[in-house]
mmCIF file of N, CA and C in Angstrom:
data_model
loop_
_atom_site.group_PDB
_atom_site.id
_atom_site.type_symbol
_atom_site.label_atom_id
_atom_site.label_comp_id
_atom_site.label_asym_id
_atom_site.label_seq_id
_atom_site.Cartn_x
_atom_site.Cartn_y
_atom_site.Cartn_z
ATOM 1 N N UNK A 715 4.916 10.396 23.368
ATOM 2 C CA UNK A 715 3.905 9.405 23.024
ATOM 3 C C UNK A 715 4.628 8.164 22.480
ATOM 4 N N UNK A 716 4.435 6.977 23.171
ATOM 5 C CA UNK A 716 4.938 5.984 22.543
ATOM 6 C C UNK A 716 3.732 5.716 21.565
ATOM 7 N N UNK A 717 5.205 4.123 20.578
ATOM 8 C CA UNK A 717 4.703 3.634 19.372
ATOM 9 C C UNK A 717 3.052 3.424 19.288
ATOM 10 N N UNK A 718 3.072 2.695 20.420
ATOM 11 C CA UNK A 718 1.623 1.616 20.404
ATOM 12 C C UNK A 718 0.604 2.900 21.236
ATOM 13 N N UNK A 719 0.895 3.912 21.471
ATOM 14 C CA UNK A 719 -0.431 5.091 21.703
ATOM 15 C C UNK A 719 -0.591 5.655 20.548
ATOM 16 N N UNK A 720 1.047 6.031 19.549
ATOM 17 C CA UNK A 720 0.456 6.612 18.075
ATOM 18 C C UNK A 720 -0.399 5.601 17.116
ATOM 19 N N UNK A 721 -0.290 3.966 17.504
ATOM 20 C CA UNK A 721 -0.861 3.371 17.016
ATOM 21 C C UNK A 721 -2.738 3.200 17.121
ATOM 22 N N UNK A 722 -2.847 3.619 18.731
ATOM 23 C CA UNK A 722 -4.320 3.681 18.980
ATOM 24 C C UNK A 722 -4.306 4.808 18.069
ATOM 25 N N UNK A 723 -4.009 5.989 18.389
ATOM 26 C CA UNK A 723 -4.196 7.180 17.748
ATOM 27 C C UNK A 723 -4.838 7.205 16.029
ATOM 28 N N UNK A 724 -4.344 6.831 15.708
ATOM 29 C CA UNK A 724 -4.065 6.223 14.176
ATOM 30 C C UNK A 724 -5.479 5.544 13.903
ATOM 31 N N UNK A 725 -5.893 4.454 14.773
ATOM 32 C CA UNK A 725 -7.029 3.713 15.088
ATOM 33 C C UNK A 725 -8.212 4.431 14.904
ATOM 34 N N UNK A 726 -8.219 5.476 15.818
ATOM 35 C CA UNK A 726 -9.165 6.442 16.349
ATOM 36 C C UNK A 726 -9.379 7.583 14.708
ATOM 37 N N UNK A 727 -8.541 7.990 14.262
ATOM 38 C CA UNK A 727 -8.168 9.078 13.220
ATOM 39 C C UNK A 727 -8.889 7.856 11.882
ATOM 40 N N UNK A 728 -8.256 6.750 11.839
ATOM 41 C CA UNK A 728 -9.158 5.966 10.968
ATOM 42 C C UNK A 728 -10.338 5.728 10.842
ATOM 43 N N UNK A 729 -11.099 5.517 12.117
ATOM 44 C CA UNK A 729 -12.614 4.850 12.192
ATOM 45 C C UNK A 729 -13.399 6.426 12.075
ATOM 46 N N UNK A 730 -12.622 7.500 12.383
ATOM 47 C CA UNK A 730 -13.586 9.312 11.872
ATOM 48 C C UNK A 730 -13.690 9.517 10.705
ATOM 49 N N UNK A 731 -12.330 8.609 10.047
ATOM 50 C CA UNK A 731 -12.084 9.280 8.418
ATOM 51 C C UNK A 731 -12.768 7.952 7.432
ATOM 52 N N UNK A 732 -13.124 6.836 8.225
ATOM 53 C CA UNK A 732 -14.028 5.930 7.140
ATOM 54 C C UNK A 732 -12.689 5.434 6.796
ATOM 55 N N UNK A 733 -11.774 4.930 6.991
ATOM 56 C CA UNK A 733 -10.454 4.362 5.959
ATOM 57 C C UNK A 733 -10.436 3.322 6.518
ATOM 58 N N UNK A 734 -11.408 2.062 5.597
ATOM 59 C CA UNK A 734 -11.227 0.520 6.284
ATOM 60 C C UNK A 734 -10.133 0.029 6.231
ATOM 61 N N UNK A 735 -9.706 -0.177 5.163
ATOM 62 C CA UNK A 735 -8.027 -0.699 4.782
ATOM 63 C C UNK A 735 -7.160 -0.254 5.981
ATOM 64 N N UNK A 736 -7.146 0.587 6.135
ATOM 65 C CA UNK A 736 -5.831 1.427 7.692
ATOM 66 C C UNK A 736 -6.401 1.015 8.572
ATOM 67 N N UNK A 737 -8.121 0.879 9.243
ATOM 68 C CA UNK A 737 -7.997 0.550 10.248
ATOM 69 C C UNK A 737 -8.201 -0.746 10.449
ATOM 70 N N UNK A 738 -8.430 -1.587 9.642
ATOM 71 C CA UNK A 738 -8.500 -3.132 9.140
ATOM 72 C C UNK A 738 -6.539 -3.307 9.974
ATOM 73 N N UNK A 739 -5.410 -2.664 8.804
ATOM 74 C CA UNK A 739 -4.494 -2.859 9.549
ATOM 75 C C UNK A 739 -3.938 -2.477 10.486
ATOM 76 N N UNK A 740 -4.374 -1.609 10.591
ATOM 77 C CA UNK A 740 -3.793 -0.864 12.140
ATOM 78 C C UNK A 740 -4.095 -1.716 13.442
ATOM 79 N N UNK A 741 -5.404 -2.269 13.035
ATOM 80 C CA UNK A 741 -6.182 -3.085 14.127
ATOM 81 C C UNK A 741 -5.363 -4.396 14.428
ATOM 82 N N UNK A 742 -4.726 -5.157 13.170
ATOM 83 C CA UNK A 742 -4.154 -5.964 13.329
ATOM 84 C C UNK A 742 -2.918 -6.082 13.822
ATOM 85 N N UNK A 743 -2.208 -4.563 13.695
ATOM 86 C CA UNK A 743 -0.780 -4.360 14.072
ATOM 87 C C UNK A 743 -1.373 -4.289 15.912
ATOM 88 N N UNK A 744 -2.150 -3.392 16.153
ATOM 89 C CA UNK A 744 -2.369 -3.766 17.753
ATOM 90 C C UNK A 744 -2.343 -4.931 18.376
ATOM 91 N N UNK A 745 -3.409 -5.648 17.698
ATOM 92 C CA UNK A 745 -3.549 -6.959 18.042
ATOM 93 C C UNK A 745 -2.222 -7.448 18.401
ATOM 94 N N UNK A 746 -1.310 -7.753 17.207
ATOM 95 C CA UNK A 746 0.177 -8.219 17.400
ATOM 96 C C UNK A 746 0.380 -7.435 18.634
ATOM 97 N N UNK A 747 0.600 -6.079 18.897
ATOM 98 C CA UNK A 747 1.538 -5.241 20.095
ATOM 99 C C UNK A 747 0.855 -5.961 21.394
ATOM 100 N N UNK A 748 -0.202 -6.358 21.300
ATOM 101 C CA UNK A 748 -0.844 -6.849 22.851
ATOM 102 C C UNK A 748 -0.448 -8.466 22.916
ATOM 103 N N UNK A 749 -0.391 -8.772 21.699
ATOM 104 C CA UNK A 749 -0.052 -10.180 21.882
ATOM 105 C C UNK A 749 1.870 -10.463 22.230
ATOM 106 N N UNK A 750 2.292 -9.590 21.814
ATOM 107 C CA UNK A 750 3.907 -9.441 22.019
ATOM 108 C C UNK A 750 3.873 -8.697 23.702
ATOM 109 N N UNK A 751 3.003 -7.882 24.318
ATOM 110 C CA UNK A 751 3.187 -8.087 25.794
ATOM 111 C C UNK A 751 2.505 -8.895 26.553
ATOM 112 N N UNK A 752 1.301 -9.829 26.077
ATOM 113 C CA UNK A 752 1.270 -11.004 26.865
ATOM 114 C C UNK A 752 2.100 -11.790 27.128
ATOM 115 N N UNK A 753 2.617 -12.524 25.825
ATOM 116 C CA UNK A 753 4.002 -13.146 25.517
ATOM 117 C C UNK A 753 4.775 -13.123 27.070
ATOM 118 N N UNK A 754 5.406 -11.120 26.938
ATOM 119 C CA UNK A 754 6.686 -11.124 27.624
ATOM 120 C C UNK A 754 5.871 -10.595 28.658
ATOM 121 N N UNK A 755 4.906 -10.334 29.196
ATOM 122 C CA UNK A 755 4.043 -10.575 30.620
ATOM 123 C C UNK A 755 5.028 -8.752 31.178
ATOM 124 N N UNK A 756 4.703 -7.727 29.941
ATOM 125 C CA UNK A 756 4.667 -6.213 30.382
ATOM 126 C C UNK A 756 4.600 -5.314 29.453
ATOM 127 N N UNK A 757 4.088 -4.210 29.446
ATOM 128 C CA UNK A 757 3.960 -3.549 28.621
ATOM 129 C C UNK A 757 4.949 -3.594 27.600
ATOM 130 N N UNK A 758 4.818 -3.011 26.365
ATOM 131 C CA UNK A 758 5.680 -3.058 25.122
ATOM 132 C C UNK A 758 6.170 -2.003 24.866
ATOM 133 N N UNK A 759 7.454 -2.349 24.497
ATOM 134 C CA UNK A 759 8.141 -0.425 24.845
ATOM 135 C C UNK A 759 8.679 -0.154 23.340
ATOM 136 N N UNK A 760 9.173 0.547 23.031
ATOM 137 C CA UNK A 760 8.863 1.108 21.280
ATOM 138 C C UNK A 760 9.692 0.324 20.311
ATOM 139 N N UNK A 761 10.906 -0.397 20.965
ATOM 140 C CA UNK A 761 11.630 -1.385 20.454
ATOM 141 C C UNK A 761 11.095 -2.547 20.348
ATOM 142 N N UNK A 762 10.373 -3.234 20.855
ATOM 143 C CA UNK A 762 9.319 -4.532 21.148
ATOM 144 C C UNK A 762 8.385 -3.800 20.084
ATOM 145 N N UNK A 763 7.896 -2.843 19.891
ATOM 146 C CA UNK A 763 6.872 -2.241 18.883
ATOM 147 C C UNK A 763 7.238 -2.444 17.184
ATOM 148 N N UNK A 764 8.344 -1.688 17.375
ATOM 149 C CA UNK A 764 9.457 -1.961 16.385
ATOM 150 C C UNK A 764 9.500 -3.515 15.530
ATOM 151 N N UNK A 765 10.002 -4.025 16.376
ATOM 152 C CA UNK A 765 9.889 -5.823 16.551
ATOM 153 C C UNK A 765 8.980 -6.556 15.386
ATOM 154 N N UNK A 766 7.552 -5.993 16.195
ATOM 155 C CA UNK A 766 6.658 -6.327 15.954
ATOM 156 C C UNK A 766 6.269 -6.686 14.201
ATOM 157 N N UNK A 767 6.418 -4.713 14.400
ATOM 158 C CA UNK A 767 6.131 -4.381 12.803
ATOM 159 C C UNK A 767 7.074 -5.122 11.811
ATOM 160 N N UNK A 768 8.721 -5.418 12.472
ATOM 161 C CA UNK A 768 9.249 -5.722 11.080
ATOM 162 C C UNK A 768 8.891 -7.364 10.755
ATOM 163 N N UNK A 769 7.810 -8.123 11.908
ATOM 164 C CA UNK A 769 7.849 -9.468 11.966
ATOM 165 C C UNK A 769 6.259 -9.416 10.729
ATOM 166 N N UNK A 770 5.743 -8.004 11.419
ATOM 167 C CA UNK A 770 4.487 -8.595 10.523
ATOM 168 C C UNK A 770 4.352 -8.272 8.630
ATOM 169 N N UNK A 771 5.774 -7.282 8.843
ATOM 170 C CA UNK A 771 6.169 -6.953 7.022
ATOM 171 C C UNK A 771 6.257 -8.229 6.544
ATOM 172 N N UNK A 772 7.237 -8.749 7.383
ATOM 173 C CA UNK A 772 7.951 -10.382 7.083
ATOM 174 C C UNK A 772 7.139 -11.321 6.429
ATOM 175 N N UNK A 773 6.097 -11.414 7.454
ATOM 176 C CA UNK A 773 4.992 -12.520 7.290
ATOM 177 C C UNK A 773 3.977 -12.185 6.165
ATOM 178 N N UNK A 774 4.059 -10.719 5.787
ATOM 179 C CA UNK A 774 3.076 -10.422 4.740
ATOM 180 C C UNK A 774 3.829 -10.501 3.470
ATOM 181 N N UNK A 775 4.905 -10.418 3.350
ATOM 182 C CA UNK A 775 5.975 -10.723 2.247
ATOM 183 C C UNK A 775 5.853 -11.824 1.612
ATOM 184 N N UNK A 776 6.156 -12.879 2.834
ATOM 185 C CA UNK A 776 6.453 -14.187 2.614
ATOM 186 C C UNK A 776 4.952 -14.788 2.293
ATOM 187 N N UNK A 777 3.606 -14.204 2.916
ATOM 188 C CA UNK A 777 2.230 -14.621 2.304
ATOM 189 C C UNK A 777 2.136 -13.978 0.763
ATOM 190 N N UNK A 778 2.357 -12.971 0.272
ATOM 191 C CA UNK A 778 2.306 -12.304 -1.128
ATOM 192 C C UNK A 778 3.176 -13.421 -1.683
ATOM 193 N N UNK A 779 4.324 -14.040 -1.791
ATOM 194 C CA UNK A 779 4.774 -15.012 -2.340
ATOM 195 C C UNK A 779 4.653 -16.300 -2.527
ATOM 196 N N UNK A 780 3.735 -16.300 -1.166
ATOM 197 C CA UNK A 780 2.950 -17.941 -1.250
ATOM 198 C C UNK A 780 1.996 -18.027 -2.175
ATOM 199 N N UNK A 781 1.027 -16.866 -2.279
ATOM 200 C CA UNK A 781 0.195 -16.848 -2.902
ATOM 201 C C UNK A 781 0.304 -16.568 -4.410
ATOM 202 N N UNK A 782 1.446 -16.023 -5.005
ATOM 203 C CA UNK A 782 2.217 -16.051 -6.233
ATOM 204 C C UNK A 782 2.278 -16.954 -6.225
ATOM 205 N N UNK A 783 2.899 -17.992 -6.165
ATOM 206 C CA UNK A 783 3.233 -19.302 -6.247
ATOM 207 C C UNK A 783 2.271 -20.268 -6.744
ATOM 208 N N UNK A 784 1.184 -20.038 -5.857
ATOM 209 C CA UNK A 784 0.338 -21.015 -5.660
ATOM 210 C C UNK A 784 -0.857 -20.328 -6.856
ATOM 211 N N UNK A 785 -0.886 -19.502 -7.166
ATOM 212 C CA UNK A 785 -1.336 -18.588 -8.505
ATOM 213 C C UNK A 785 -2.944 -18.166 -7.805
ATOM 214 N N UNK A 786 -3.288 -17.664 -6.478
ATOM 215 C CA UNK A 786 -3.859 -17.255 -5.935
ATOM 216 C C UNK A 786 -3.748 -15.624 -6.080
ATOM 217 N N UNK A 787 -4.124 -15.015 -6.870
ATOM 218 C CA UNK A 787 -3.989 -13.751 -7.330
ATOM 219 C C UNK A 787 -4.932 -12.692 -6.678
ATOM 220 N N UNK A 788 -6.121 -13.572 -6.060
ATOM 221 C CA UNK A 788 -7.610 -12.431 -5.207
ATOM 222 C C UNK A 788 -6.248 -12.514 -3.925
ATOM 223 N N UNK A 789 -6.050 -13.784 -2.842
ATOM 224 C CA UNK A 789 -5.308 -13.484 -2.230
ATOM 225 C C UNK A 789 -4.065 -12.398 -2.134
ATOM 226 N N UNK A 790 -3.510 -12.605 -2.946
ATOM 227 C CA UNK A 790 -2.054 -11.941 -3.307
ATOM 228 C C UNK A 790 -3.171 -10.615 -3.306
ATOM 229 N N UNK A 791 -3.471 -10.442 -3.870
ATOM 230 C CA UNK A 791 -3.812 -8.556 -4.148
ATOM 231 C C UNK A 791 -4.524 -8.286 -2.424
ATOM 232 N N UNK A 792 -5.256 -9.310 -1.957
ATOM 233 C CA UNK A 792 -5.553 -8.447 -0.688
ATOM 234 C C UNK A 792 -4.377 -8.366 0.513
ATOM 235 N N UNK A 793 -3.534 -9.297 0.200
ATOM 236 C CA UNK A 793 -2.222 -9.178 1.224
ATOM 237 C C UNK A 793 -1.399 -7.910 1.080
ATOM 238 N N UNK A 794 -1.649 -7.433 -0.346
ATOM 239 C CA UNK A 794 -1.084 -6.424 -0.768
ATOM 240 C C UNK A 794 -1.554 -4.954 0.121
#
C-alpha cells in the first residue's frame, strides 16, 4: 500500500471515528499529494509523498512563528 492510499485510508478511519482535527488534516495533506501530481503531470510515488509532508511541517512551523510574532495566539494555537 502506498503513502497516499494509507493516507485515504486514514481519511476513511477518521470520518467513522468522528476525529475532525485528523480528518480536517489528513484532508489537507491529500489535497497537497494531488496537487504535487498535477504539478509533475503523474501519479505520486511515496518519495514525492514524503516531499510533500516535510514541505507542509515546514510551512506550519514557519506559520506558528508568524503568528508568535505577530502576537496572534487564537491563530498560533489552531496551527498547532
Amino acid at each position: 500500500m502506498t503513502l497516499k492510499q494509507q493516507v485515504e485510508e486514514q481519511i476513511k478511519e477518521s470520518l467513522k471515528k468522528g476525529d475532525k482535527l485528523r480528518l480536517s488534516t489528513l484532508r489537507f495533506l491529500l489535497s497537497a499529494i494531488k496537487n504535487e501530481e498535477i504539478a509533475k503531470q503523474r501519479e505520486a510515488t511515496d518519495e514525492d509523498v514524503v516531499a510533500v509532508v516535510q514541505r507542509q511541517v515546514k510551512q506550519r512551523l514557519e506559520s506558528i512563528e508568524a503568528f508568535q510574532k505577530g502576537g496572534r495566539k487564537d491563530l498560533e494555537q489552531k496551527e498547532r
